[in-house]
XYZ file of N, CA, C and O in Angstrom:
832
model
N 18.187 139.488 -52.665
C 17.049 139.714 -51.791
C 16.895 141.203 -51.514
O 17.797 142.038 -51.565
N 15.572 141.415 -51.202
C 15.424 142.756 -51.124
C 14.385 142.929 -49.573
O 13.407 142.183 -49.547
N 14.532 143.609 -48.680
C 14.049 143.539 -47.467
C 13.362 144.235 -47.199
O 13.760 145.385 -47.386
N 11.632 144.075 -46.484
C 10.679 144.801 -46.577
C 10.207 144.259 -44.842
O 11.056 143.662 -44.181
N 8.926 144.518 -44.291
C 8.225 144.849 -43.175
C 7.132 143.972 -43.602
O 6.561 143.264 -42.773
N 6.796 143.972 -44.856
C 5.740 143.284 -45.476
C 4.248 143.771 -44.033
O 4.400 144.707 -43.247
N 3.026 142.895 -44.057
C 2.293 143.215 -43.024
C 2.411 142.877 -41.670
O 1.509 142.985 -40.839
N 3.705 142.407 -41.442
C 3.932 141.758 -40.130
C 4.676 142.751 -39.218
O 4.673 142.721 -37.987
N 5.499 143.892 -40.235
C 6.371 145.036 -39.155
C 7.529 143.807 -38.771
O 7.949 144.102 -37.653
N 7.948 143.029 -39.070
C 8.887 142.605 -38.949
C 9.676 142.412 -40.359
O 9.151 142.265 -41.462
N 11.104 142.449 -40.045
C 11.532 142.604 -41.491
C 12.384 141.684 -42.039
O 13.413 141.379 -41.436
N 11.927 140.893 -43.759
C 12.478 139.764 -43.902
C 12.482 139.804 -45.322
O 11.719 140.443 -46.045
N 13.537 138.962 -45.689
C 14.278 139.044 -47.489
C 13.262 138.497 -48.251
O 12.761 137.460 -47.817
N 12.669 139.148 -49.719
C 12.188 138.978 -50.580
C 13.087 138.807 -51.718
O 13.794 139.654 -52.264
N 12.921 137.396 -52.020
C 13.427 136.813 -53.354
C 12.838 136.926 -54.642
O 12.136 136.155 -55.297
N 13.308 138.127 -54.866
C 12.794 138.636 -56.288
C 13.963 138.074 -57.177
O 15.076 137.756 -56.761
N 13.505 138.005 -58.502
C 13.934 137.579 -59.793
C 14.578 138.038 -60.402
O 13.943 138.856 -61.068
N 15.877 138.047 -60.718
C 16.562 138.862 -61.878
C 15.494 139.395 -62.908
O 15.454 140.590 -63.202
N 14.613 138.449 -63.457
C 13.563 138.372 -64.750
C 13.144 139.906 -64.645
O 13.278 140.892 -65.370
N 12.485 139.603 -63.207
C 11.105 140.096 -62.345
C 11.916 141.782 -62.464
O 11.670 142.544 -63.398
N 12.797 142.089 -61.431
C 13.466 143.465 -61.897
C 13.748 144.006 -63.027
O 13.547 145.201 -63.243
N 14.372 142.989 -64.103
C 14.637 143.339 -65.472
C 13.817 144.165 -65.930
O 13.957 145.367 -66.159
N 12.383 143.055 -66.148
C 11.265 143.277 -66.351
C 10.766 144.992 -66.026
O 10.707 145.893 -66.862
N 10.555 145.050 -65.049
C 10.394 145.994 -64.231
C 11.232 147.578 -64.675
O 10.636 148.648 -64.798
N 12.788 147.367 -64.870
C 13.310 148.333 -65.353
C 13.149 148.702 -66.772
O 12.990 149.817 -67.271
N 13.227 147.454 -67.358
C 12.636 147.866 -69.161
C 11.265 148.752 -69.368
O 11.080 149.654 -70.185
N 10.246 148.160 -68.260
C 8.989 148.998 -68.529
C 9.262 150.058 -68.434
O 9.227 150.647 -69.514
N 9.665 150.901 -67.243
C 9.909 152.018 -66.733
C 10.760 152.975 -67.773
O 10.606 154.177 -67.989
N 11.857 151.907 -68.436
C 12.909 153.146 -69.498
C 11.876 153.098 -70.589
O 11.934 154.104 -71.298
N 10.712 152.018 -71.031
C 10.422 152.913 -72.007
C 8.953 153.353 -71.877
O 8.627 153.735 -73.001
N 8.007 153.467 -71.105
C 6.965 154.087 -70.474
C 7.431 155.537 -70.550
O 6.853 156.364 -71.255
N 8.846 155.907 -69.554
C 9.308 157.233 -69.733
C 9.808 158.006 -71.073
O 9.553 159.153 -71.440
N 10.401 157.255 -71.527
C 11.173 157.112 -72.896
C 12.301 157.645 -72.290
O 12.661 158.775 -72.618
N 12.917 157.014 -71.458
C 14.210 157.526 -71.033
C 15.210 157.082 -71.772
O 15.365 155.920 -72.147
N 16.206 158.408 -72.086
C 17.450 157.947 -73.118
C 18.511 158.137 -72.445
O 18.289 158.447 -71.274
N 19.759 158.059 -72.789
C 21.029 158.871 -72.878
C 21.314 159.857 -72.083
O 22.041 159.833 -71.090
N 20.458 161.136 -72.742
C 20.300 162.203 -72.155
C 20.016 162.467 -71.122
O 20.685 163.416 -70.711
N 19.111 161.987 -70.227
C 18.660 162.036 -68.997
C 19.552 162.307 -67.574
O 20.690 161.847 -67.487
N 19.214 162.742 -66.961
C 19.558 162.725 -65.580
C 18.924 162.464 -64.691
O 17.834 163.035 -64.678
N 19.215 161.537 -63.541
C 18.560 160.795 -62.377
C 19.461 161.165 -61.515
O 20.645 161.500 -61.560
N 18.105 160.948 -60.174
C 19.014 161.275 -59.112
C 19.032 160.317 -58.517
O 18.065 159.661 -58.904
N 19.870 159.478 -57.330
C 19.992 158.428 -56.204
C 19.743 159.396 -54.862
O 20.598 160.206 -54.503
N 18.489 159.220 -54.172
C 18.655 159.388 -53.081
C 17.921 158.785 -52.328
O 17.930 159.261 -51.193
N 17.235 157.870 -52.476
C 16.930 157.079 -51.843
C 17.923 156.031 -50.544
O 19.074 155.955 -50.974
N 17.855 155.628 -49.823
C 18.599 154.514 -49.015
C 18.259 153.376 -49.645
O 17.184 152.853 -49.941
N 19.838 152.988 -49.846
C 19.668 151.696 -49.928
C 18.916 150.486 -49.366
O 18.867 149.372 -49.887
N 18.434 150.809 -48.414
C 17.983 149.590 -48.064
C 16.141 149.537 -48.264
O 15.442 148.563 -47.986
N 15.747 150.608 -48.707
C 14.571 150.411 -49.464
C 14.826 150.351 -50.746
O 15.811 150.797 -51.336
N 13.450 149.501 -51.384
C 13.473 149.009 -52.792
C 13.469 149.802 -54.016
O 13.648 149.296 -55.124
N 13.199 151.457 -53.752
C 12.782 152.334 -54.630
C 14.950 152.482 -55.427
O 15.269 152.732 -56.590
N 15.926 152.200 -54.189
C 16.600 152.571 -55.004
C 17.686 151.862 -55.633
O 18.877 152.155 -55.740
N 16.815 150.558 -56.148
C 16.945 149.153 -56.909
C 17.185 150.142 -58.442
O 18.219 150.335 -59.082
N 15.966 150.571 -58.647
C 15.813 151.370 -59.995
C 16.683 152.542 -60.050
O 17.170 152.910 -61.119
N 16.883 153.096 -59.036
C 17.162 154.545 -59.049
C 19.129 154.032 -59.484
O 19.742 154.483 -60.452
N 19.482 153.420 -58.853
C 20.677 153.087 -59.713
C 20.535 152.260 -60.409
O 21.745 152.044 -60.473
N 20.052 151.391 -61.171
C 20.314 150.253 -62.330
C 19.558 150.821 -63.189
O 19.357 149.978 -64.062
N 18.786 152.192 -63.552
C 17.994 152.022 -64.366
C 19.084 152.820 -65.385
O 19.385 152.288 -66.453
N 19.784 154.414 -64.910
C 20.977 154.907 -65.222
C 21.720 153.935 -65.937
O 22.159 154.304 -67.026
N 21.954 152.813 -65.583
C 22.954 151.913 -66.275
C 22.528 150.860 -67.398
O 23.117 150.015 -68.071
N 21.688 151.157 -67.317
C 20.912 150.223 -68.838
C 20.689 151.172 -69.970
O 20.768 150.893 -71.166
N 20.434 152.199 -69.499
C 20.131 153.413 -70.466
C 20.939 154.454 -71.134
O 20.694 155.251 -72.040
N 22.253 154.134 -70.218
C 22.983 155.313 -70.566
C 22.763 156.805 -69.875
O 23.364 157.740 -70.404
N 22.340 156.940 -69.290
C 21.961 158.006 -68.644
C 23.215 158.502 -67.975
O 24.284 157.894 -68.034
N 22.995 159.872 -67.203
C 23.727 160.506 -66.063
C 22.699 160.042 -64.792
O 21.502 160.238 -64.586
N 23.799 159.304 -64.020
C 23.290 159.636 -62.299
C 23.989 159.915 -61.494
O 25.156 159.523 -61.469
N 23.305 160.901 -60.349
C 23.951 161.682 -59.525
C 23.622 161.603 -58.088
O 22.446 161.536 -57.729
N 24.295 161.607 -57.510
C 24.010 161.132 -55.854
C 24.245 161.765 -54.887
O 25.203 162.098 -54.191
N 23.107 161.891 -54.959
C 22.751 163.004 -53.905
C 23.738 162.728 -52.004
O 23.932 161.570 -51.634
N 24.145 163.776 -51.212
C 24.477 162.824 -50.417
C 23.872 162.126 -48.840
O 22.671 162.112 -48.570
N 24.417 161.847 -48.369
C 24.080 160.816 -47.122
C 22.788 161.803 -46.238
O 23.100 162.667 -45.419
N 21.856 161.589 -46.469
C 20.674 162.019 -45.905
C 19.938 163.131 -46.366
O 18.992 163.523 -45.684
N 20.196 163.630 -47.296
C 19.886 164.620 -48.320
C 18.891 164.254 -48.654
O 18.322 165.343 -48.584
N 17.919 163.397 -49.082
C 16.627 163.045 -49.165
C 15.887 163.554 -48.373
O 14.677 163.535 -48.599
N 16.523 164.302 -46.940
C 15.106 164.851 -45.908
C 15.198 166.111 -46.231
O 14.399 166.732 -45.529
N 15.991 167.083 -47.216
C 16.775 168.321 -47.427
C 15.648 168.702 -48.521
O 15.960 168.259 -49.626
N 14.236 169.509 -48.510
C 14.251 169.942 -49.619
C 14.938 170.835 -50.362
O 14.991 170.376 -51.503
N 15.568 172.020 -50.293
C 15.827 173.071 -50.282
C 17.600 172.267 -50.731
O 17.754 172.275 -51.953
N 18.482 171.816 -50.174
C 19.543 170.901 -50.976
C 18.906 170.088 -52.300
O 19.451 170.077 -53.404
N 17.913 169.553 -52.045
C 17.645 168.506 -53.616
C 17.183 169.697 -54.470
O 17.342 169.452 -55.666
N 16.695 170.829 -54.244
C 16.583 171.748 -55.450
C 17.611 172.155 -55.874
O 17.752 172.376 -57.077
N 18.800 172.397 -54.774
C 19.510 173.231 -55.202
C 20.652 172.295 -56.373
O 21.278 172.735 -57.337
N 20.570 170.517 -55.671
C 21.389 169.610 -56.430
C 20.698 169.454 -57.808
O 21.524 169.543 -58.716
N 19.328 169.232 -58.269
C 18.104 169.833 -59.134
C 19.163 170.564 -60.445
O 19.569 170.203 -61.550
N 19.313 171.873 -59.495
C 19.641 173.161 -60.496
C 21.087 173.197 -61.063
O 21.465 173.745 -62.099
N 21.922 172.385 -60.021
C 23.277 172.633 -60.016
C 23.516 171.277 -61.090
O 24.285 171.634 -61.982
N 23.074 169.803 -61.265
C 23.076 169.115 -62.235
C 22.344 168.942 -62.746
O 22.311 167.742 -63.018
N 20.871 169.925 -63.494
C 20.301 169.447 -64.611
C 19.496 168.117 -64.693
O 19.295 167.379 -65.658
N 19.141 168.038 -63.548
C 18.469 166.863 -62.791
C 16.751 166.805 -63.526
O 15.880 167.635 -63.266
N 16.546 165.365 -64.669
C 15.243 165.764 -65.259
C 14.467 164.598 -64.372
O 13.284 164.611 -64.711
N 14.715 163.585 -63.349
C 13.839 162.599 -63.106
C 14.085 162.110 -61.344
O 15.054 161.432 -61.002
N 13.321 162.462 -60.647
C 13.478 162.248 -59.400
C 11.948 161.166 -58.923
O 10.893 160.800 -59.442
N 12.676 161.009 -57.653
C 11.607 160.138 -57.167
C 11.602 160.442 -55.947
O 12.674 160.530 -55.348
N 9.728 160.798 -54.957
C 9.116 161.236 -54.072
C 8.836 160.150 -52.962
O 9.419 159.111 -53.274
N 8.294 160.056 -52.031
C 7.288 159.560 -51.461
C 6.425 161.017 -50.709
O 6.869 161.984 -50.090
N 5.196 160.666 -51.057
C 4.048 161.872 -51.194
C 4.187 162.885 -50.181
O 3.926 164.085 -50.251
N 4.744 162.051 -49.015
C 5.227 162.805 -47.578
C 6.632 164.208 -48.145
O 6.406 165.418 -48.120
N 7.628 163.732 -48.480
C 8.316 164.305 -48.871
C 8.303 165.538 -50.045
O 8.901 166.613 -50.024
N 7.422 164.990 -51.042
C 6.677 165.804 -52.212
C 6.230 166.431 -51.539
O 6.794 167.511 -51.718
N 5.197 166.593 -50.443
C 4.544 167.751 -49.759
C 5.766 169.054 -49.514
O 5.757 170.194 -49.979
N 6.865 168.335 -48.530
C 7.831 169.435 -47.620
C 8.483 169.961 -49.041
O 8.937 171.103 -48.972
N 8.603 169.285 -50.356
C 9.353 169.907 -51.585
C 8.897 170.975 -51.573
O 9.467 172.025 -51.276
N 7.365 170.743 -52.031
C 6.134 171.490 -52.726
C 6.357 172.703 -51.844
O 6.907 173.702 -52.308
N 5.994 172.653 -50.733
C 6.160 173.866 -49.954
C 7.204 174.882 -49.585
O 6.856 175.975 -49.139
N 8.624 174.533 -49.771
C 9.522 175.109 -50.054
C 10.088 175.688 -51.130
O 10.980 176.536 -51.184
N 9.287 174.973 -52.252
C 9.646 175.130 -53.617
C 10.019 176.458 -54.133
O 9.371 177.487 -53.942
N 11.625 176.306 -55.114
C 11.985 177.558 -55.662
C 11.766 177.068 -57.189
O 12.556 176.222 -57.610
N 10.823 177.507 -57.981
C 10.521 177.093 -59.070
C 11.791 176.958 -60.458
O 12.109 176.085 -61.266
N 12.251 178.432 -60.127
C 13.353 178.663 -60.925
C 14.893 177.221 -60.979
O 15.438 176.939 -62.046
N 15.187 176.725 -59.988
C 15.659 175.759 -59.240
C 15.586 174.501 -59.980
O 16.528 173.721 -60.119
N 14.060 174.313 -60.582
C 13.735 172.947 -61.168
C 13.143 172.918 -62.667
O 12.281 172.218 -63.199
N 13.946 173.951 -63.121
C 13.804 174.567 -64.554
C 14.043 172.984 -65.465
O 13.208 172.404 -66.159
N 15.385 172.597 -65.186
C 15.652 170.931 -65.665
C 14.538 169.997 -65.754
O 14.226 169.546 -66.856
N 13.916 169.668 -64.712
C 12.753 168.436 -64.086
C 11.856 168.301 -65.213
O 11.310 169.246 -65.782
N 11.718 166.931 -65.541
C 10.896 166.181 -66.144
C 9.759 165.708 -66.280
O 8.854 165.936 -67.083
N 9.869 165.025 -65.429
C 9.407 163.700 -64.503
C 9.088 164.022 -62.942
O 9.443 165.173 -62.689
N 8.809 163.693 -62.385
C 8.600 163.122 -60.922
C 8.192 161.866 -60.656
O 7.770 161.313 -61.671
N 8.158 161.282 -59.804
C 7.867 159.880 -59.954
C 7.213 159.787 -58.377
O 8.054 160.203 -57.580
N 6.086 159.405 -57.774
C 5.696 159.052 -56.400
C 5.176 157.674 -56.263
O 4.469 157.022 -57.030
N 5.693 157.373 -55.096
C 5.612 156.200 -54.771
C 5.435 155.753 -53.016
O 5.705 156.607 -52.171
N 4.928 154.247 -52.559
C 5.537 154.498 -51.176
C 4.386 154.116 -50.314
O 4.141 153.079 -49.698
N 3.575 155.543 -50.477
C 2.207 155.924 -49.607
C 1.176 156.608 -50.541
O 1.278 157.040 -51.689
N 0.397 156.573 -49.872
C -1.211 156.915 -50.849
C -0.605 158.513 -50.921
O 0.103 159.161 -50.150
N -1.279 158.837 -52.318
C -0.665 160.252 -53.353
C -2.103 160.904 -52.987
O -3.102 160.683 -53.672
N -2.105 161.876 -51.636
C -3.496 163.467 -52.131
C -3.590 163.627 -53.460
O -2.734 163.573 -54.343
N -4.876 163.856 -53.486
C -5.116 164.722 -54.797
C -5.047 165.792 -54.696
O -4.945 166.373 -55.777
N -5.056 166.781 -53.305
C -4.726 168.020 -53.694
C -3.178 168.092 -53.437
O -2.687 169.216 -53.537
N -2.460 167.201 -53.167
C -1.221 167.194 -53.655
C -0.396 167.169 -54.733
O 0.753 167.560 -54.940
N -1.505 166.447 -55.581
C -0.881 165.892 -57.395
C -1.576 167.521 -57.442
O -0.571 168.227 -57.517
N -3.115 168.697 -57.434
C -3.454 169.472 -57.533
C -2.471 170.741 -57.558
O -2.126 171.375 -58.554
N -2.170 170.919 -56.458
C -0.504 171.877 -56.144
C 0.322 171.340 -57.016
O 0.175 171.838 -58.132
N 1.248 170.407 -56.949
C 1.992 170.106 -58.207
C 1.970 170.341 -59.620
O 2.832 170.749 -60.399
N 0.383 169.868 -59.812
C -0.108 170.445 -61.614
C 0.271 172.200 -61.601
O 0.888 172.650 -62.566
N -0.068 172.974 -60.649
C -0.012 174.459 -60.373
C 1.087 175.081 -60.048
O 1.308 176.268 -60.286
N 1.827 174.317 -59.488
C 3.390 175.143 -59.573
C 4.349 174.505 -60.822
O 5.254 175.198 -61.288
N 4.134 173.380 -61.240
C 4.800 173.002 -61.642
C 4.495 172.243 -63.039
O 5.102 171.205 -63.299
N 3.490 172.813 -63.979
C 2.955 172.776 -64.984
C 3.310 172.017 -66.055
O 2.548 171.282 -66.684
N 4.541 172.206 -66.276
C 5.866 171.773 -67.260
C 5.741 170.328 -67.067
O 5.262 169.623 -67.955
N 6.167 169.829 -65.901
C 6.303 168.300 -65.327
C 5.805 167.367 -65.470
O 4.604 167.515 -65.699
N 6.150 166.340 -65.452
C 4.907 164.921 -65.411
C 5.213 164.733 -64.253
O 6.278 165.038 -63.716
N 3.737 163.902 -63.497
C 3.937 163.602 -62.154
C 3.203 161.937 -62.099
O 2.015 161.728 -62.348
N 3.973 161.120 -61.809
C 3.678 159.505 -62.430
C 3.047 158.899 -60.637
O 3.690 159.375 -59.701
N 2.118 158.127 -60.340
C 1.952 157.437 -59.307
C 1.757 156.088 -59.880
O 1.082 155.707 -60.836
N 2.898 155.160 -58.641
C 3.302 153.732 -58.898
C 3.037 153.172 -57.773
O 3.427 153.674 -56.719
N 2.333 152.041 -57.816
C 2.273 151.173 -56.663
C 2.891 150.015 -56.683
O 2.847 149.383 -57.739
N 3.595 149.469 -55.569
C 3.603 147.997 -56.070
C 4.285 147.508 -54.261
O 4.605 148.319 -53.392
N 4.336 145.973 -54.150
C 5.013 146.027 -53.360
C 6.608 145.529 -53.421
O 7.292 145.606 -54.442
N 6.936 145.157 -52.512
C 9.003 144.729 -52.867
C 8.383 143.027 -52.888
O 9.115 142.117 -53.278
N 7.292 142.832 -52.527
C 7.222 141.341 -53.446
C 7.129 141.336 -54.478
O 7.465 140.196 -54.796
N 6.813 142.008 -55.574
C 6.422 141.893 -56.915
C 7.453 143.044 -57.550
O 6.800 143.824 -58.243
N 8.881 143.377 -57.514
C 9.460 143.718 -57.911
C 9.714 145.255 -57.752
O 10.373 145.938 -58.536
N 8.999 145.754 -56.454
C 9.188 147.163 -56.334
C 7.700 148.019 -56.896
O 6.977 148.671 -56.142
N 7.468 147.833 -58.372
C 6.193 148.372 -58.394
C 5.452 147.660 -59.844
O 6.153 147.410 -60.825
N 3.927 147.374 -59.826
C 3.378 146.922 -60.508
C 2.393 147.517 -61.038
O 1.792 146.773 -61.813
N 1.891 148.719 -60.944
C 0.856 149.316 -61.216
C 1.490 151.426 -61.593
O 2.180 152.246 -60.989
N 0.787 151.398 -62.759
C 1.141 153.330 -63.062
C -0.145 153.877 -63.550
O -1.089 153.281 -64.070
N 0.029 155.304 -63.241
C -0.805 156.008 -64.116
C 0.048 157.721 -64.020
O 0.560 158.292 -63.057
N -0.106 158.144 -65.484
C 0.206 159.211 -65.611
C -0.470 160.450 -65.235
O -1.291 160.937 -66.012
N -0.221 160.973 -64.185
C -1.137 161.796 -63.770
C -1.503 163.834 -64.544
O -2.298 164.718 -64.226
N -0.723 163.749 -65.299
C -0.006 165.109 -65.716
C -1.180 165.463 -66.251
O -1.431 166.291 -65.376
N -2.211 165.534 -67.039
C -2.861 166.006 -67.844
C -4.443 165.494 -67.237
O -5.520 165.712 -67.791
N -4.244 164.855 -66.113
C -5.691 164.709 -65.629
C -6.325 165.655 -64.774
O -5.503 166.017 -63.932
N -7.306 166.153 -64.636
C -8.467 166.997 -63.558
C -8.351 165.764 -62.434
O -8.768 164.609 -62.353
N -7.411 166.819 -61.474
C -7.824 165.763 -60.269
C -8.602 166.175 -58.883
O -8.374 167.175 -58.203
N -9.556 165.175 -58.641
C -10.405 165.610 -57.550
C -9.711 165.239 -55.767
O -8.695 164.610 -55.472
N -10.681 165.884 -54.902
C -9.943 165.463 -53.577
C -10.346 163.913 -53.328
O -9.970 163.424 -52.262
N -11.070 163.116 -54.210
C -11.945 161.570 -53.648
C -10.085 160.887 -53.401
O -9.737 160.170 -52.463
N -9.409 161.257 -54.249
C -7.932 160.333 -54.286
C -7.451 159.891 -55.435
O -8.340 159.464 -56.171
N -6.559 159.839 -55.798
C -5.711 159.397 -56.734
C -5.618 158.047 -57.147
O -5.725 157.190 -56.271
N -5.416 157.654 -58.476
C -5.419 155.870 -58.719
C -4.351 155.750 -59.035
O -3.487 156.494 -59.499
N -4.456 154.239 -58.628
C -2.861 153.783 -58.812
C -2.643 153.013 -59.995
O -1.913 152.022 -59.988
N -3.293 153.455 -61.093
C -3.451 153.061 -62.254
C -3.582 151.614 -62.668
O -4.295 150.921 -61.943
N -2.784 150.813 -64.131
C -2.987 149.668 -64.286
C -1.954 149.079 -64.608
O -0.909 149.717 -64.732
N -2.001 147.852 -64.798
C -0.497 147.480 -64.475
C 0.468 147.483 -65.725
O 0.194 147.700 -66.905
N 1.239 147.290 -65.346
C 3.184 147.600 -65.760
C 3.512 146.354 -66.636
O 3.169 145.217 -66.312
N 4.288 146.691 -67.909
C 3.927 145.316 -68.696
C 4.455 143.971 -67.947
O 5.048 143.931 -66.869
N 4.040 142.714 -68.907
C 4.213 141.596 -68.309
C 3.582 141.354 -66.789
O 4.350 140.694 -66.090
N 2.284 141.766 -66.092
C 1.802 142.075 -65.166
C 0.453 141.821 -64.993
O -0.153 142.528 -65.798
N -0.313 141.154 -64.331
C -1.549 141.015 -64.433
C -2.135 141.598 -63.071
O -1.535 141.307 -62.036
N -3.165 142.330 -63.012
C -3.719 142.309 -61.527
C -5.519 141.970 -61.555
O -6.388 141.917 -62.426
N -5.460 141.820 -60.308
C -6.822 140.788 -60.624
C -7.628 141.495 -59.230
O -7.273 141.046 -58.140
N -8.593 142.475 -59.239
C -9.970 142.427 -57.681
C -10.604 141.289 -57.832
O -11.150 140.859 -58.848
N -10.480 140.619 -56.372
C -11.260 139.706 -56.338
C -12.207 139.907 -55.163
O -12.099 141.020 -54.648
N -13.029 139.169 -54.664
C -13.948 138.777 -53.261
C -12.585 137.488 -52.543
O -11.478 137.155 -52.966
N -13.403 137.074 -51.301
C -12.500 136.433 -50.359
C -12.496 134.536 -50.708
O -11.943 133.605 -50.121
N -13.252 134.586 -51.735
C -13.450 133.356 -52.706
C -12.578 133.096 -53.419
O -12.409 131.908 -53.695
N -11.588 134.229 -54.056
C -10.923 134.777 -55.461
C -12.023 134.954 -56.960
O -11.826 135.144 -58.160
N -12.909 134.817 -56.308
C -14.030 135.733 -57.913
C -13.627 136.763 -58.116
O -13.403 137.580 -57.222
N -13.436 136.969 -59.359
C -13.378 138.561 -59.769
C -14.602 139.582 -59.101
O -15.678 139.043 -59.360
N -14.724 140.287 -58.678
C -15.331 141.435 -58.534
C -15.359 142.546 -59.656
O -14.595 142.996 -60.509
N -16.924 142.792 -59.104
C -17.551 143.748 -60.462
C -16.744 144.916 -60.229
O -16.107 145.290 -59.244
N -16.994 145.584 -61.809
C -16.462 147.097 -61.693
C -16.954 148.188 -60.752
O -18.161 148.356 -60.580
N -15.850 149.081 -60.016
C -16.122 149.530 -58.658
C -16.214 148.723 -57.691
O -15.388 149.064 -56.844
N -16.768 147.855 -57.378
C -16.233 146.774 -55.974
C -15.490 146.905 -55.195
O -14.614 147.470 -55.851
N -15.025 146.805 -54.009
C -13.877 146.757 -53.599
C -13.455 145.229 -52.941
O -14.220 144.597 -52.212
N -12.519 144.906 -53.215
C -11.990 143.609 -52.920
C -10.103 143.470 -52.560
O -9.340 144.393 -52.273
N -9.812 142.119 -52.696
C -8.263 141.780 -52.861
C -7.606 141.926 -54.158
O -7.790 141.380 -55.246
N -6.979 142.607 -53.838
C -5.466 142.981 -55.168
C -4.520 141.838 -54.986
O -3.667 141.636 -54.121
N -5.020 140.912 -56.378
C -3.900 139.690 -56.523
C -3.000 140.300 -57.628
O -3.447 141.086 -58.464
N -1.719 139.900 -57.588
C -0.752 140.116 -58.517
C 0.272 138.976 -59.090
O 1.193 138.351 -58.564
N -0.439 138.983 -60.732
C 0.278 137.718 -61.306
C 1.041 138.331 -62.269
O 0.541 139.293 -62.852
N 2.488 137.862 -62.643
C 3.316 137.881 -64.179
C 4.535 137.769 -63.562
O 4.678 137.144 -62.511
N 5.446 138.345 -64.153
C 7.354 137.736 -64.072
C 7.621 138.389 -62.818
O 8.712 138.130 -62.309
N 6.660 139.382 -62.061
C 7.268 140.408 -61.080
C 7.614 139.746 -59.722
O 8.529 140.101 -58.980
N 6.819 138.817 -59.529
C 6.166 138.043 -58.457
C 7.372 137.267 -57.974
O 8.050 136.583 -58.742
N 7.655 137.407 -56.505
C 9.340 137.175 -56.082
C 8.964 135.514 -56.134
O 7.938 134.908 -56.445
N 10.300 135.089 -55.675
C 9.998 133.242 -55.398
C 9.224 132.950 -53.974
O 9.534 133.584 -52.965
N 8.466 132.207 -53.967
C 7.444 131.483 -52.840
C 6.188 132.798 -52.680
O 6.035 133.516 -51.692
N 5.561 132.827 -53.696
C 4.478 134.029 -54.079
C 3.769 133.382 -54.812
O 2.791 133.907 -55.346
């Protein structure tokens, strides 16, 4: 089980799937093309879902992971310096945090970095904007999903796009994954519409 707030702010175990995570981590190692070589970092808390992946994905792949320590996630200025000191190519944000990076940022520091990965909360566009500009080299990935459906179900690569201030998309979904806009009927809704985000395939925890 994996424990979330879901829309109630109260907090209760989601029975996700061995399948459903599997699933989930296979997309991700090869979407990235993560090998061997790689380095990841753990700094997430355990007790959110982001760092389901952040250690099991290291271990399917062969990778290096490195762990950051006990509260070091609020440290920008430590995660660069852990960054520089292990050759660190794949980290993971929430947009809040990417901001306090961004702004402290010692470029030289994150010479290693790959990847970025955001997740969590809605991604600025003049946030992914600053990022494309300091940090050119990088890919910067936005994932949505929730800890019912395996942590995340939806990507888009943001690295090479013109991005405006309207907001960022949370792309399309993650293999084995279906997502569906509907109206309050469940009709699909036309293109542009705005409606309900249903989510069907292996991700989808038990009693979903």
């Amino acid at each position: 089980a994996i424990y979330t707030s879901g829309s109630t702010g109260v907090p209760k175990g989601v029975l996700n799937e061995h399948g459903g995570l599997y699933n989930r981590l296979l997309w991700m190692r090869d979407d990235l093309k993560i090998t061997h070589e790689e380095v990841l970092i753990q700094k997430t808390p355990y007790t959110f879902d982001v760092s389901v992946w952040e250690l099991i994905l290291p271990l399917i792949t062969g990778s290096t992971l490195v762990f950051a320590k006990p509260e070091g996630h609020k440290d920008p200025s430590y995660l660069q310096d852990l960054i520089a000191a292990k050759g660190v190519n794949i980290i993971h944000f929430v947009p809040s945090m990417l901001g306090a990076f961004l702004a402290t940022l010692a470029t030289e520091k994150c010479r290693s970095l790959r990847a970025v990965i955001c997740s969590g909360e809605a991604l600025p566009g003049k946030m992914v904007a600053s990022f494309q500009q300091k940090l050119p080299e990088v890919q910067i990935h936005n994932l949505y999903g929730p800890t019912e459906a395996a942590i995340d179900v939806t990507a888009i690569d943001l690295t090479d796009l013109e991005i405006t201030d309207t907001g960022v998309s949370i792309g399309k979904p993650v293999a084995n994954t279906q997502i569906y806009i509907t109206d309050a009927q469940l009709n699909p809704q036309a293109i542009g519409v705005p409606g309900e985000l249903l989510i069907g395939g292996v991700q989808v925890a038990r009693g979903y």
